[in-house]
Coordinates of C-alpha atoms and ligand atoms in Angstrom, one line a residue:
X972 CA 227.0 -46.8 146.7
X973 CA 226.0 -43.9 144.5
X974 CA 224.5 -44.9 141.2
X975 CA 223.1 -43.0 138.2
X976 CA 220.7 -44.4 135.6
X977 CA 218.9 -43.0 132.6
X978 CA 215.4 -44.2 131.4
X979 CA 213.4 -42.9 128.5
X980 CA 209.7 -42.0 128.3
X981 CA 207.4 -44.2 126.4
X982 CA 204.0 -43.6 124.6
X983 CA 201.4 -46.4 124.6
X984 CA 200.1 -47.5 121.2
X985 CA 197.7 -49.9 122.9
X986 CA 196.7 -48.2 126.2
X987 CA 196.9 -49.4 129.8
X988 CA 193.8 -48.0 131.6
X989 CA 192.6 -50.0 134.7
X990 CA 194.1 -52.3 137.3
X991 CA 193.4 -55.9 138.4
X992 CA 195.0 -55.3 141.8
X993 CA 195.6 -51.8 143.3
X994 CA 198.1 -52.8 146.1
X995 CA 200.5 -54.5 143.7
X996 CA 199.6 -52.2 140.8
X997 CA 198.7 -55.0 138.4
X998 CA 197.2 -53.9 135.1
X999 CA 193.8 -55.3 134.0
X1000 CA 195.0 -55.5 130.4
X1001 CA 198.2 -55.7 128.5
X1002 CA 199.6 -52.6 126.6
X1003 CA 202.1 -51.9 123.9
X1004 CA 204.4 -48.9 123.7
X1005 CA 207.2 -47.2 121.9
X1006 CA 210.2 -46.0 124.0
X1007 CA 211.3 -42.5 123.0
X1008 CA 214.9 -41.5 122.4
X1009 CA 214.6 -37.8 122.9
X1010 CA 212.8 -37.8 126.2
X1011 CA 214.5 -39.1 129.3
X1012 CA 215.0 -38.9 133.0
X1013 CA 218.5 -39.1 134.7
X1014 CA 218.4 -40.2 138.3
X1015 CA 221.1 -40.5 140.9
X1016 CA 220.6 -42.4 144.1
X1017 CA 222.8 -42.7 147.2
X1018 CA 221.9 -44.6 150.3
X1019 CA 223.7 -43.5 153.5
X1020 CA 223.3 -43.2 157.3
X1021 CA 223.2 -39.5 156.8
X1022 CA 219.6 -38.4 155.8
X1023 CA 216.9 -38.8 158.4
X1024 CA 214.4 -39.5 155.6
X1025 CA 214.5 -40.0 151.8
X1026 CA 215.2 -36.7 150.1
X1027 CA 214.2 -36.1 146.5
X1028 CA 215.5 -33.2 144.3
X1029 CA 213.6 -32.9 141.1
X1030 CA 215.0 -30.7 138.3
X1031 CA 217.2 -28.8 140.8
X1032 CA 214.5 -28.2 143.4
X1033 CA 213.5 -30.1 146.5
X1034 CA 210.3 -32.1 145.5
X1035 CA 207.0 -31.5 147.2
X1036 CA 206.2 -33.8 150.2
X1037 CA 203.7 -35.8 148.2
X1038 CA 206.2 -36.8 145.5
X1039 CA 208.9 -37.3 148.1
X1040 CA 206.6 -39.8 150.0
X1041 CA 205.8 -41.6 146.8
X1042 CA 209.5 -42.1 146.1
X1043 CA 210.1 -43.1 149.7
X1044 CA 207.3 -45.7 149.6
X1045 CA 208.9 -47.1 146.4
X1046 CA 212.4 -47.2 148.0
X1047 CA 210.8 -49.3 150.9
X1048 CA 210.4 -52.1 148.4
X1049 CA 214.1 -52.0 147.5
X1050 CA 215.1 -51.7 151.2
X1051 CA 213.1 -54.7 152.0
X1052 CA 214.7 -56.7 149.2
X1053 CA 218.2 -55.5 150.0
X1054 CA 217.8 -55.8 153.8
X1055 CA 218.9 -52.2 154.5
X1056 CA 217.3 -49.5 156.6
X1057 CA 219.3 -46.6 155.1
X1058 CA 217.5 -43.6 153.6
X1059 CA 218.6 -42.2 150.3
X1060 CA 219.3 -38.9 148.5
X1061 CA 217.7 -39.0 145.1
X1062 CA 218.5 -36.4 142.4
X1063 CA 216.4 -36.6 139.3
X1064 CA 216.3 -34.5 136.1
X1065 CA 214.0 -34.7 133.1
X1066 CA 215.6 -33.5 129.8
X1067 CA 212.2 -32.6 128.5
X1068 CA 211.0 -29.1 129.4
X1069 CA 209.2 -29.0 132.8
X1070 CA 205.7 -27.7 132.5
X1071 CA 205.4 -29.2 129.0
X1072 CA 202.6 -31.3 130.4
X1073 CA 204.3 -34.6 129.5
X1074 CA 204.1 -37.5 131.9
X1075 CA 207.4 -38.2 133.6
X1076 CA 206.3 -41.1 135.8
X1077 CA 207.3 -43.8 133.3
X1078 CA 210.8 -42.6 132.7
X1079 CA 211.0 -41.4 136.3
X1080 CA 210.2 -44.7 138.0
X1081 CA 212.2 -46.8 135.5
X1082 CA 215.3 -44.7 136.2
X1083 CA 214.7 -44.7 139.9
X1084 CA 214.1 -48.5 140.0
X1085 CA 217.4 -49.2 138.2
X1086 CA 219.5 -46.6 140.0
X1087 CA 218.1 -47.5 143.5
X1088 CA 218.3 -51.2 143.0
X1089 CA 221.9 -51.0 141.9
X1090 CA 222.8 -48.5 144.7
X1091 CA 221.3 -50.9 147.2
X1092 CA 223.5 -53.7 145.9
X1093 CA 220.8 -55.7 144.1
X1094 CA 221.5 -57.2 140.8
X1095 CA 218.1 -57.6 139.2
X1096 CA 217.3 -59.0 135.8
X1097 CA 215.4 -56.8 133.3
X1098 CA 212.2 -58.7 134.1
X1099 CA 212.6 -58.2 137.9
X1100 CA 213.4 -54.5 137.3
X1101 CA 210.3 -54.2 135.2
X1102 CA 208.3 -55.7 138.0
X1103 CA 209.8 -53.3 140.4
X1104 CA 209.2 -50.2 138.2
X1105 CA 205.6 -51.3 137.8
X1106 CA 205.1 -50.8 141.5
X1107 CA 206.0 -47.2 141.0
X1108 CA 203.9 -46.6 137.9
X1109 CA 202.4 -49.2 135.5
X1110 CA 203.8 -47.5 132.4
X1111 CA 207.3 -47.4 134.0
X1112 CA 207.5 -51.2 133.6
X1113 CA 207.7 -50.6 129.9
X1114 CA 210.5 -48.0 130.0
X1115 CA 213.0 -50.6 131.2
X1116 CA 213.1 -51.8 127.6
X1117 CA 213.9 -49.9 124.4
X1118 CA 212.0 -49.9 121.1
X1119 CA 208.6 -51.6 120.9
X1120 CA 207.5 -53.1 124.3
X1121 CA 204.6 -55.1 125.5
X1122 CA 203.4 -55.1 129.1
X1123 CA 201.8 -58.4 130.1
X1124 CA 198.9 -58.2 132.6
X1125 CA 200.0 -61.6 134.1
X1126 CA 197.7 -64.0 135.9
X1127 CA 199.7 -64.7 139.1
X1128 CA 198.3 -63.0 142.3
X1129 CA 201.9 -62.0 143.3
X1130 CA 202.3 -60.0 140.1
X1131 CA 205.7 -61.7 139.2
X1132 CA 204.4 -62.3 135.6
X1133 CA 203.0 -58.7 135.2
X1134 CA 206.1 -57.5 133.5
X1135 CA 207.1 -55.9 130.2
X1136 CA 209.0 -57.7 127.4
X1137 CA 210.7 -56.2 124.4
X1138 CA 209.0 -57.0 121.1
X1139 CA 211.6 -55.3 118.8
X1140 CA 214.5 -53.1 119.6
X1141 CA 214.8 -49.4 118.7
X1142 CA 216.5 -50.0 115.4
X1143 CA 213.7 -52.3 114.0
X1144 CA 211.4 -49.7 112.5
X1145 CA 212.3 -46.0 112.5
X1146 CA 208.9 -44.5 113.1
X1147 CA 208.6 -40.9 114.3
X1148 CA 206.2 -39.2 116.8
X1149 CA 205.5 -35.5 116.9
X1150 CA 204.4 -34.4 120.3
X1151 CA 202.2 -31.3 120.1
X1152 CA 202.0 -29.4 123.4
X1153 CA 198.6 -27.7 123.6
X1154 CA 198.7 -26.7 127.2
X1155 CA 201.3 -26.5 130.0
X1156 CA 198.6 -26.6 132.8
X1157 CA 198.9 -29.3 135.4
X1158 CA 196.4 -32.1 134.6
X1159 CA 193.3 -32.1 136.8
X1160 CA 192.8 -35.8 137.1
X1161 CA 195.9 -38.0 137.2
X1162 CA 196.1 -41.4 135.4
X1163 CA 195.6 -43.5 138.6
X1164 CA 192.5 -41.6 139.7
X1165 CA 191.1 -41.5 136.1
X1166 CA 191.5 -45.2 135.5
X1167 CA 190.2 -46.2 138.9
X1168 CA 187.1 -44.0 138.4
X1169 CA 186.6 -45.4 134.9
X1170 CA 186.8 -49.0 136.2
X1171 CA 184.4 -48.3 139.1
X1172 CA 181.7 -46.3 137.3
X1173 CA 181.8 -46.8 133.5
X1174 CA 179.3 -49.4 132.1
X1175 CA 181.8 -49.9 129.3
X1176 CA 184.7 -51.0 131.4
X1177 CA 184.2 -54.8 131.0
X1178 CA 184.0 -54.3 127.2
X1179 CA 187.3 -52.3 127.3
X1180 CA 189.1 -55.1 129.1
X1181 CA 187.7 -57.8 126.9
X1182 CA 188.4 -56.0 123.6
X1183 CA 192.0 -55.2 124.5
X1184 CA 193.1 -58.8 123.7
X1185 CA 192.3 -58.4 120.0
X1186 CA 194.0 -54.9 119.9
X1187 CA 197.2 -56.3 121.4
X1188 CA 197.2 -59.1 118.8
X1189 CA 196.6 -56.8 115.9
X1190 CA 199.2 -54.3 117.1
X1191 CA 201.9 -57.0 117.5
X1192 CA 201.1 -58.2 114.0
X1193 CA 201.2 -54.7 112.6
X1194 CA 204.6 -54.0 114.1
X1195 CA 206.1 -57.3 113.1
X1196 CA 205.0 -56.8 109.5
X1197 CA 205.8 -53.0 109.6
X1198 CA 202.2 -52.3 108.4
X1199 CA 201.9 -48.6 109.2
X1200 CA 198.2 -48.2 108.4
X1201 CA 197.3 -51.1 110.7
X1202 CA 199.5 -49.7 113.5
X1203 CA 197.9 -46.3 113.1
X1204 CA 194.3 -47.6 113.0
X1205 CA 194.7 -49.8 116.1
X1206 CA 196.6 -47.0 118.0
X1207 CA 193.7 -44.6 117.3
X1208 CA 191.1 -47.3 118.1
X1209 CA 192.7 -48.0 121.5
X1210 CA 193.2 -44.3 122.3
X1211 CA 189.6 -43.3 121.4
X1212 CA 188.2 -46.3 123.3
X1213 CA 190.2 -45.2 126.4
X1214 CA 189.0 -41.6 126.2
X1215 CA 185.4 -42.8 125.5
X1216 CA 185.7 -44.9 128.6
X1217 CA 186.9 -41.9 130.6
X1218 CA 184.0 -39.8 129.2
X1219 CA 181.6 -42.5 130.3
X1220 CA 182.8 -42.4 133.9
X1221 CA 180.8 -40.6 136.6
X1222 CA 181.6 -37.8 136.9
X1223 CA 182.9 -37.8 133.4
X1224 CA 186.6 -37.3 132.7
X1225 CA 187.5 -35.1 129.7
X1226 CA 191.2 -34.7 129.1
X1227 CA 191.0 -32.7 125.9
X1228 CA 190.9 -29.0 125.3
X1229 CA 189.5 -27.3 122.2
X1230 CA 193.0 -27.3 120.5
X1231 CA 193.3 -31.1 121.1
X1232 CA 190.0 -31.5 119.1
X1233 CA 191.2 -29.1 116.4
X1234 CA 194.4 -31.2 116.0
X1235 CA 192.5 -34.5 115.8
X1236 CA 190.5 -33.0 112.9
X1237 CA 193.6 -31.6 111.3
X1238 CA 195.3 -35.0 111.3
X1239 CA 192.2 -36.6 109.9
X1240 CA 192.3 -33.9 107.2
X1241 CA 195.9 -34.8 106.3
X1242 CA 194.9 -38.5 106.0
X1243 CA 192.2 -37.5 103.5
X1244 CA 194.9 -35.8 101.4
X1245 CA 196.8 -39.1 101.4
X1246 CA 199.3 -38.2 104.1
X1247 CA 199.6 -41.1 106.6
X1248 CA 199.4 -39.8 110.2
X1249 CA 197.5 -41.0 113.2
X1250 CA 197.0 -39.6 116.7
X1251 CA 197.3 -40.9 120.2
X1252 CA 196.5 -39.1 123.4
X1253 CA 197.2 -39.9 127.1
X1254 CA 195.7 -38.6 130.3
X1255 CA 196.1 -35.0 129.2
X1256 CA 195.5 -32.6 126.3
X1257 CA 198.7 -33.2 124.3
X1258 CA 198.5 -34.8 120.9
X1259 CA 201.1 -37.3 119.7
X1260 CA 201.1 -37.8 115.9
X1261 CA 202.5 -41.1 114.8
X1262 CA 204.2 -40.9 111.4
X1263 CA 206.8 -42.2 109.0
X1264 CA 210.1 -40.3 108.9
X1265 CA 209.6 -39.3 105.2
X1266 CA 206.3 -37.5 106.0
X1267 CA 207.1 -35.9 109.4
X1268 CA 208.4 -32.5 108.2
X1269 CA 205.4 -32.1 105.9
X1270 CA 203.1 -33.0 108.8
X1271 CA 204.9 -30.7 111.1
X1272 CA 204.7 -27.8 108.6
X1273 CA 200.9 -28.4 108.1
X1274 CA 200.1 -28.6 111.9
X1275 CA 202.4 -25.6 112.7
X1276 CA 199.8 -23.4 110.9
X1277 CA 197.3 -24.0 113.7
X1278 CA 197.6 -21.3 116.3
X1279 CA 198.0 -22.1 120.0
X1280 CA 200.5 -24.9 119.8
X1281 CA 203.1 -24.2 122.5
X1282 CA 205.8 -26.6 121.3
X1283 CA 206.4 -29.5 118.9
X1284 CA 208.9 -32.1 119.9
X1285 CA 210.0 -34.7 117.3
X1286 CA 210.8 -38.1 118.7
X1287 CA 212.0 -41.5 117.5
X1288 CA 212.4 -45.0 119.0
X1289 CA 214.9 -45.0 121.9
X1290 CA 216.8 -47.5 124.1
X1291 CA 216.0 -49.1 127.4
X1292 CA 217.0 -48.0 130.9
X1293 CA 220.8 -48.2 131.6
X1294 CA 223.4 -47.3 134.2
X1295 CA 225.6 -44.3 133.3
X1296 CA 228.7 -42.6 134.8
X1297 CA 227.7 -39.9 137.3
Ligands
DP6_1688 C1 197.1 -43.0 129.6 O1 201.3 -45.7 134.4 O2 200.6 -43.3 135.0 O3 199.5 -43.1 129.9 O4 200.1 -47.3 137.2 O5 198.5 -45.7 138.2 O6 200.9 -44.9 137.9 P1 199.7 -45.8 137.3 O7 199.3 -45.2 135.9 P2 200.2 -44.7 134.7 O8 199.1 -44.8 133.5 C2 199.4 -44.5 132.2 C3 198.1 -44.3 131.5 C4 198.3 -43.9 130.0 C5 198.3 -45.1 129.1 C6 199.6 -45.9 129.0 O9 200.7 -45.3 129.2 O10 199.5 -47.1 128.7

């Protein structure tokens, strides 16, 4: 059967950075994210006797062998569950500009999990889809759900409780996020390598893991009470701890460029003028500014003055992964 699914990207407000099990891709800590309406991946999967191996077409072009193998390894999990040996043709497209330096693994693996499971005849619950998506990429487990989502680290060795749950749907609190693209260059150190190196070499890693519990609690509380200041402060705290951890690895990992730093200062400057805005940054140099809708145009206008920004994308809370007509 041929199946098409859409899944949206998400940005973590409390970051995932470190694994408790590499083979099953189990996170060492929980994380909380916002699924984004404007950024999504659309993926079509068809299993058949025809291809001699899994074939992946990404944004209209045959993917490189490394990405194709990663997708094939992921499909092995579905083949094992469905009891099929057939290979698949996968066609995947991101609606966000390629080369924008935005991570596509979260929306990519969530869309692939849903489309491939359905195409293989599996009828999985959202929790089981989240577990499956996690095997592709930890952050993908969260993109199964819309709105505000919490990833549980779980305690079971088989990882069946390391799944995401929805805290509130996308209509709960209409926050906005401005994504400022500071560079289109490929990131030098991917998330998996970066977090593994941080866990293996940073003396701060145990403190990062231990302190995440309080951050998750405070973030859940901030979201449920719609306390923007608390949400922003905890998001920055988690983000800067993660980057401090990466900086304290050996060799050190620095994801920021000079424009990233300039924008952090600019957002702090806006706050000093009474404009509520907070930053979060993932494993790359792009800045995401968390804001309330009534301030977003003012914030955009102020930040646009800073030279070197390649693109600004305004985003808002979006829905979970779903099947669509081809
Ligand atoms: C900084 O989900 O890409 O975006 O599980 O190894 O594929 P793997 O990692 P990935 O890591 C995401 C890291 C982050 C923070 C986050 O999204 O929570």
